[in-house]
Amino acid sequence: MTLNGASINELERLFQDLGEAKFRALQAFRWINRHQADNFDEFSDFSKSLRERLKELPLLPKLKILGSEKDKDGTEKYLFEVPPLSERAQPRQIEAVWIVADNRRTICISSQIGCTLNCTFCATGTLPFYGNLPAWAIVDQVYAIMRHRSERPTNIVFMGMGEPFHNYQNVIKAARILHHPEGMHLGASHITISTAGVIPSIEKYIHDKEPFNLAISLNHPDPAGRLAIMDVTKKHPLDKLLKTLRQYTRERDRKITFEYVMIPDQNMDRDAVQKLIKLARSVRCKINLIPLNTTLGGMRRPSMQEADEFYQALLDAGLTVFNRGSPGRNVNAACGMLALQAGGH
Ligand code: SAH
């Protein structure tokens, strides 16, 4: 149990167990999540003796920024060291990205150390997988970047390394903390959780009425085509996924965001366009197009013209579609490029 990544209820129990007053919980929650305090010395309404006592305990673990790399477009990628998460574990590394675009300042955060999904086009899948990040290590990516930059993001997206819905509990806990009025109080519509389509977690998300935006990495409109590039489809078939998403849009009265990585020779031909149009008309959605950023397995990035034609075909069909481009490409910080290569310190 740690103070960061804990709910106010959990903090109340923790302070009671320490023989301290219950109101310390709210104070601690504010220091950590509203003021992004770095250490107990900043807890100025705690007595010196209490601060000294807390310092003795492993209650406030921190990520360390090992380096960051800045693109000329304003994007900055941060490399973090995660301290060992169990007695026999090693320190590990993860990345998060600061993205500036269209009046938004977005922090893209990681949910796992590596990823087990192995999507053929994504560089994170080539790394070894070391496990789930605890809630504190998810929110601390945001806080460390805020401290480093002395500025606040307008948006947070769970689109860094890992599959958020394979670490459901910690991800939802982190999102709730970021949304909490006593913390950063970021609006729920400014927090987006992205999944490759882990159906039981989506069902739980619907059932629990989580208020955050839900994004689905669709990437192919056809079951066989999707299976060829995304293993996750084996366990979580496309038709069942779409059924679950329709339930979400109906019960929550919201749109789904589909992310669609444009990969020539895989998912951009006429057949794919037609199938994607049909699919998108069957679910209330908007589509974010992302040009492929990697060259894994000999795949290539679409030309501007190819990307534009694809975009135009969807637009002409009356769909809500955006071509997001690839902020951060020059420093390997764009979608699908997070594979621990941050340079400068
Ligand atoms: N695992 C979750 C969270 C990662 S989000 C998910 O799949 O949604 C990362 C986004 O970047 C996903 O939409 C993914 O489809 C996209 N992506 C992965 N590799 C990419 C690449 N090489 N080029 C462009 N986008 C990529």
PDB file of N, CA and C in Angstrom, residues 108 121 157-160 163-164 192-197 213-221 226 229-230 241 245 256-262 267 276 279 285-291 310 314 320-322 324 335-336:
ATOM      1  N   CYS A 108       0.296  11.405 -22.818  1.00  0.00           N
ATOM      2  CA  CYS A 108      -0.001  10.025 -23.202  1.00  0.00           C
ATOM      3  C   CYS A 108       0.773   9.112 -22.262  1.00  0.00           C
ATOM      4  N   PHE A 121       2.313  -4.298 -36.099  1.00  0.00           N
ATOM      5  CA  PHE A 121       2.792  -2.988 -36.544  1.00  0.00           C
ATOM      6  C   PHE A 121       3.344  -2.137 -35.404  1.00  0.00           C
ATOM      7  N   VAL A 157      -4.383  10.703 -22.132  1.00  0.00           N
ATOM      8  CA  VAL A 157      -4.796   9.519 -22.889  1.00  0.00           C
ATOM      9  C   VAL A 157      -3.988   8.303 -22.432  1.00  0.00           C
ATOM     10  N   PHE A 158      -4.683   7.202 -22.202  1.00  0.00           N
ATOM     11  CA  PHE A 158      -4.029   5.934 -21.859  1.00  0.00           C
ATOM     12  C   PHE A 158      -3.702   5.229 -23.176  1.00  0.00           C
ATOM     13  N   MET A 159      -2.694   5.765 -23.860  1.00  0.00           N
ATOM     14  CA  MET A 159      -2.343   5.226 -25.171  1.00  0.00           C
ATOM     15  C   MET A 159      -0.850   4.988 -25.296  1.00  0.00           C
ATOM     16  N   GLY A 160      -0.160   4.922 -24.155  1.00  0.00           N
ATOM     17  CA  GLY A 160       1.274   4.640 -24.192  1.00  0.00           C
ATOM     18  C   GLY A 160       1.505   3.137 -24.261  1.00  0.00           C
ATOM     19  N   GLU A 163      -1.528  -2.587 -22.630  1.00  0.00           N
ATOM     20  CA  GLU A 163      -2.958  -2.675 -22.897  1.00  0.00           C
ATOM     21  C   GLU A 163      -3.695  -2.299 -21.601  1.00  0.00           C
ATOM     22  N   PRO A 164      -4.275  -1.097 -21.554  1.00  0.00           N
ATOM     23  CA  PRO A 164      -4.931  -0.634 -20.322  1.00  0.00           C
ATOM     24  C   PRO A 164      -5.957  -1.630 -19.775  1.00  0.00           C
ATOM     25  N   THR A 192      -9.044   9.798 -21.838  1.00  0.00           N
ATOM     26  CA  THR A 192      -9.425   8.762 -22.801  1.00  0.00           C
ATOM     27  C   THR A 192      -8.660   7.477 -22.517  1.00  0.00           C
ATOM     28  N   ILE A 193      -9.410   6.395 -22.427  1.00  0.00           N
ATOM     29  CA  ILE A 193      -8.789   5.082 -22.237  1.00  0.00           C
ATOM     30  C   ILE A 193      -8.932   4.310 -23.538  1.00  0.00           C
ATOM     31  N   SER A 194      -7.815   3.806 -24.021  1.00  0.00           N
ATOM     32  CA  SER A 194      -7.818   3.114 -25.308  1.00  0.00           C
ATOM     33  C   SER A 194      -7.573   1.622 -25.105  1.00  0.00           C
ATOM     34  N   THR A 195      -8.323   0.806 -25.825  1.00  0.00           N
ATOM     35  CA  THR A 195      -8.097  -0.639 -25.750  1.00  0.00           C
ATOM     36  C   THR A 195      -8.114  -1.249 -27.140  1.00  0.00           C
ATOM     37  N   ALA A 196      -7.360  -2.341 -27.271  1.00  0.00           N
ATOM     38  CA  ALA A 196      -7.364  -3.072 -28.533  1.00  0.00           C
ATOM     39  C   ALA A 196      -8.627  -3.934 -28.642  1.00  0.00           C
ATOM     40  N   GLY A 197      -9.429  -3.956 -27.555  1.00  0.00           N
ATOM     41  CA  GLY A 197     -10.703  -4.667 -27.624  1.00  0.00           C
ATOM     42  C   GLY A 197     -10.808  -5.857 -26.685  1.00  0.00           C
ATOM     43  N   ASN A 213     -13.738   8.783 -21.683  1.00  0.00           N
ATOM     44  CA  ASN A 213     -13.891   8.430 -23.101  1.00  0.00           C
ATOM     45  C   ASN A 213     -13.318   7.053 -23.359  1.00  0.00           C
ATOM     46  N   LEU A 214     -13.989   6.319 -24.215  1.00  0.00           N
ATOM     47  CA  LEU A 214     -13.486   4.995 -24.574  1.00  0.00           C
ATOM     48  C   LEU A 214     -13.060   5.011 -26.038  1.00  0.00           C
ATOM     49  N   ALA A 215     -11.817   4.598 -26.277  1.00  0.00           N
ATOM     50  CA  ALA A 215     -11.308   4.501 -27.648  1.00  0.00           C
ATOM     51  C   ALA A 215     -10.958   3.048 -27.944  1.00  0.00           C
ATOM     52  N   ILE A 216     -11.225   2.634 -29.158  1.00  0.00           N
ATOM     53  CA  ILE A 216     -10.939   1.257 -29.563  1.00  0.00           C
ATOM     54  C   ILE A 216      -9.979   1.294 -30.747  1.00  0.00           C
ATOM     55  N   SER A 217      -8.880   0.563 -30.633  1.00  0.00           N
ATOM     56  CA  SER A 217      -7.952   0.477 -31.754  1.00  0.00           C
ATOM     57  C   SER A 217      -8.494  -0.566 -32.724  1.00  0.00           C
ATOM     58  N   LEU A 218      -9.214  -0.095 -33.717  1.00  0.00           N
ATOM     59  CA  LEU A 218      -9.911  -0.995 -34.642  1.00  0.00           C
ATOM     60  C   LEU A 218      -8.922  -1.561 -35.662  1.00  0.00           C
ATOM     61  N   ASN A 219      -8.361  -0.676 -36.441  1.00  0.00           N
ATOM     62  CA  ASN A 219      -7.260  -0.993 -37.364  1.00  0.00           C
ATOM     63  C   ASN A 219      -7.577  -1.918 -38.535  1.00  0.00           C
ATOM     64  N   HIS A 220      -8.706  -2.597 -38.492  1.00  0.00           N
ATOM     65  CA  HIS A 220      -9.136  -3.371 -39.658  1.00  0.00           C
ATOM     66  C   HIS A 220     -10.628  -3.635 -39.554  1.00  0.00           C
ATOM     67  N   PRO A 221     -11.371  -3.508 -40.655  1.00  0.00           N
ATOM     68  CA  PRO A 221     -12.823  -3.652 -40.562  1.00  0.00           C
ATOM     69  C   PRO A 221     -13.317  -5.074 -40.789  1.00  0.00           C
ATOM     70  N   ARG A 226      -8.200  -8.355 -39.619  1.00  0.00           N
ATOM     71  CA  ARG A 226      -7.813  -7.853 -38.294  1.00  0.00           C
ATOM     72  C   ARG A 226      -6.984  -8.900 -37.555  1.00  0.00           C
ATOM     73  N   ILE A 229      -3.235  -8.871 -38.267  1.00  0.00           N
ATOM     74  CA  ILE A 229      -2.357  -7.842 -37.689  1.00  0.00           C
ATOM     75  C   ILE A 229      -2.522  -7.674 -36.174  1.00  0.00           C
ATOM     76  N   MET A 230      -3.612  -8.192 -35.617  1.00  0.00           N
ATOM     77  CA  MET A 230      -3.843  -8.048 -34.172  1.00  0.00           C
ATOM     78  C   MET A 230      -4.267  -9.376 -33.553  1.00  0.00           C
ATOM     79  N   LEU A 241     -17.003  -7.946 -30.391  1.00  0.00           N
ATOM     80  CA  LEU A 241     -16.533  -6.630 -29.946  1.00  0.00           C
ATOM     81  C   LEU A 241     -17.518  -5.541 -30.373  1.00  0.00           C
ATOM     82  N   LEU A 245     -19.716  -2.888 -28.230  1.00  0.00           N
ATOM     83  CA  LEU A 245     -19.593  -1.439 -28.412  1.00  0.00           C
ATOM     84  C   LEU A 245     -20.958  -0.791 -28.676  1.00  0.00           C
ATOM     85  N   ILE A 256     -18.267   6.022 -29.619  1.00  0.00           N
ATOM     86  CA  ILE A 256     -16.976   5.344 -29.479  1.00  0.00           C
ATOM     87  C   ILE A 256     -15.989   6.074 -30.390  1.00  0.00           C
ATOM     88  N   THR A 257     -14.733   6.157 -29.940  1.00  0.00           N
ATOM     89  CA  THR A 257     -13.688   6.634 -30.853  1.00  0.00           C
ATOM     90  C   THR A 257     -12.961   5.416 -31.404  1.00  0.00           C
ATOM     91  N   PHE A 258     -12.928   5.295 -32.720  1.00  0.00           N
ATOM     92  CA  PHE A 258     -12.116   4.240 -33.326  1.00  0.00           C
ATOM     93  C   PHE A 258     -10.783   4.836 -33.759  1.00  0.00           C
ATOM     94  N   GLU A 259      -9.693   4.154 -33.402  1.00  0.00           N
ATOM     95  CA  GLU A 259      -8.406   4.519 -33.968  1.00  0.00           C
ATOM     96  C   GLU A 259      -8.134   3.541 -35.102  1.00  0.00           C
ATOM     97  N   TYR A 260      -7.588   4.085 -36.173  1.00  0.00           N
ATOM     98  CA  TYR A 260      -7.371   3.256 -37.352  1.00  0.00           C
ATOM     99  C   TYR A 260      -5.995   3.601 -37.923  1.00  0.00           C
ATOM    100  N   VAL A 261      -5.028   2.701 -37.694  1.00  0.00           N
ATOM    101  CA  VAL A 261      -3.679   2.910 -38.236  1.00  0.00           C
ATOM    102  C   VAL A 261      -3.728   2.590 -39.722  1.00  0.00           C
ATOM    103  N   MET A 262      -3.352   3.550 -40.551  1.00  0.00           N
ATOM    104  CA  MET A 262      -3.399   3.312 -42.004  1.00  0.00           C
ATOM    105  C   MET A 262      -2.134   2.591 -42.446  1.00  0.00           C
ATOM    106  N   ASN A 267      -4.846  -2.489 -44.946  1.00  0.00           N
ATOM    107  CA  ASN A 267      -6.186  -2.051 -44.533  1.00  0.00           C
ATOM    108  C   ASN A 267      -6.642  -0.754 -45.209  1.00  0.00           C
ATOM    109  N   LEU A 276     -15.160  -0.651 -43.894  1.00  0.00           N
ATOM    110  CA  LEU A 276     -15.038   0.290 -42.773  1.00  0.00           C
ATOM    111  C   LEU A 276     -16.249   1.228 -42.730  1.00  0.00           C
ATOM    112  N   LEU A 279     -19.121  -0.756 -41.355  1.00  0.00           N
ATOM    113  CA  LEU A 279     -18.938  -0.977 -39.915  1.00  0.00           C
ATOM    114  C   LEU A 279     -19.245   0.310 -39.130  1.00  0.00           C
ATOM    115  N   CYS A 285     -19.988   6.435 -33.830  1.00  0.00           N
ATOM    116  CA  CYS A 285     -18.542   6.537 -33.639  1.00  0.00           C
ATOM    117  C   CYS A 285     -17.940   7.738 -34.340  1.00  0.00           C
ATOM    118  N   LYS A 286     -16.711   8.047 -33.941  1.00  0.00           N
ATOM    119  CA  LYS A 286     -15.870   8.884 -34.782  1.00  0.00           C
ATOM    120  C   LYS A 286     -14.578   8.119 -35.021  1.00  0.00           C
ATOM    121  N   ILE A 287     -13.891   8.465 -36.098  1.00  0.00           N
ATOM    122  CA  ILE A 287     -12.703   7.697 -36.480  1.00  0.00           C
ATOM    123  C   ILE A 287     -11.482   8.609 -36.491  1.00  0.00           C
ATOM    124  N   ASN A 288     -10.451   8.196 -35.764  1.00  0.00           N
ATOM    125  CA  ASN A 288      -9.171   8.892 -35.833  1.00  0.00           C
ATOM    126  C   ASN A 288      -8.209   8.068 -36.676  1.00  0.00           C
ATOM    127  N   LEU A 289      -7.769   8.638 -37.789  1.00  0.00           N
ATOM    128  CA  LEU A 289      -6.814   7.931 -38.646  1.00  0.00           C
ATOM    129  C   LEU A 289      -5.393   8.267 -38.198  1.00  0.00           C
ATOM    130  N   ILE A 290      -4.536   7.258 -38.194  1.00  0.00           N
ATOM    131  CA  ILE A 290      -3.126   7.459 -37.830  1.00  0.00           C
ATOM    132  C   ILE A 290      -2.277   6.827 -38.932  1.00  0.00           C
ATOM    133  N   PRO A 291      -1.437   7.598 -39.628  1.00  0.00           N
ATOM    134  CA  PRO A 291      -0.565   6.963 -40.618  1.00  0.00           C
ATOM    135  C   PRO A 291       0.455   6.071 -39.897  1.00  0.00           C
ATOM    136  N   PHE A 310      -7.839   8.057 -48.602  1.00  0.00           N
ATOM    137  CA  PHE A 310      -8.541   7.185 -47.661  1.00  0.00           C
ATOM    138  C   PHE A 310      -9.455   8.024 -46.766  1.00  0.00           C
ATOM    139  N   LEU A 314     -13.860   8.272 -46.575  1.00  0.00           N
ATOM    140  CA  LEU A 314     -14.679   8.118 -45.361  1.00  0.00           C
ATOM    141  C   LEU A 314     -15.511   9.378 -45.117  1.00  0.00           C
ATOM    142  N   THR A 320     -17.729  10.731 -39.368  1.00  0.00           N
ATOM    143  CA  THR A 320     -16.941  11.712 -38.617  1.00  0.00           C
ATOM    144  C   THR A 320     -15.524  11.170 -38.537  1.00  0.00           C
ATOM    145  N   VAL A 321     -14.623  11.819 -39.242  1.00  0.00           N
ATOM    146  CA  VAL A 321     -13.279  11.244 -39.358  1.00  0.00           C
ATOM    147  C   VAL A 321     -12.216  12.334 -39.278  1.00  0.00           C
ATOM    148  N   PHE A 322     -11.104  12.018 -38.604  1.00  0.00           N
ATOM    149  CA  PHE A 322      -9.990  12.961 -38.465  1.00  0.00           C
ATOM    150  C   PHE A 322      -8.703  12.267 -38.865  1.00  0.00           C
ATOM    151  N   ARG A 324      -5.163  12.428 -37.792  1.00  0.00           N
ATOM    152  CA  ARG A 324      -4.433  13.020 -36.671  1.00  0.00           C
ATOM    153  C   ARG A 324      -2.960  13.278 -36.971  1.00  0.00           C
ATOM    154  N   CYS A 335       2.538   7.393 -32.102  1.00  0.00           N
ATOM    155  CA  CYS A 335       1.805   6.139 -31.865  1.00  0.00           C
ATOM    156  C   CYS A 335       2.590   4.943 -32.368  1.00  0.00           C
ATOM    157  N   GLY A 336       2.696   3.947 -31.535  1.00  0.00           N
ATOM    158  CA  GLY A 336       3.317   2.699 -31.957  1.00  0.00           C
ATOM    159  C   GLY A 336       4.827   2.703 -31.945  1.00  0.00           C
TER     160      GLY A 336
END
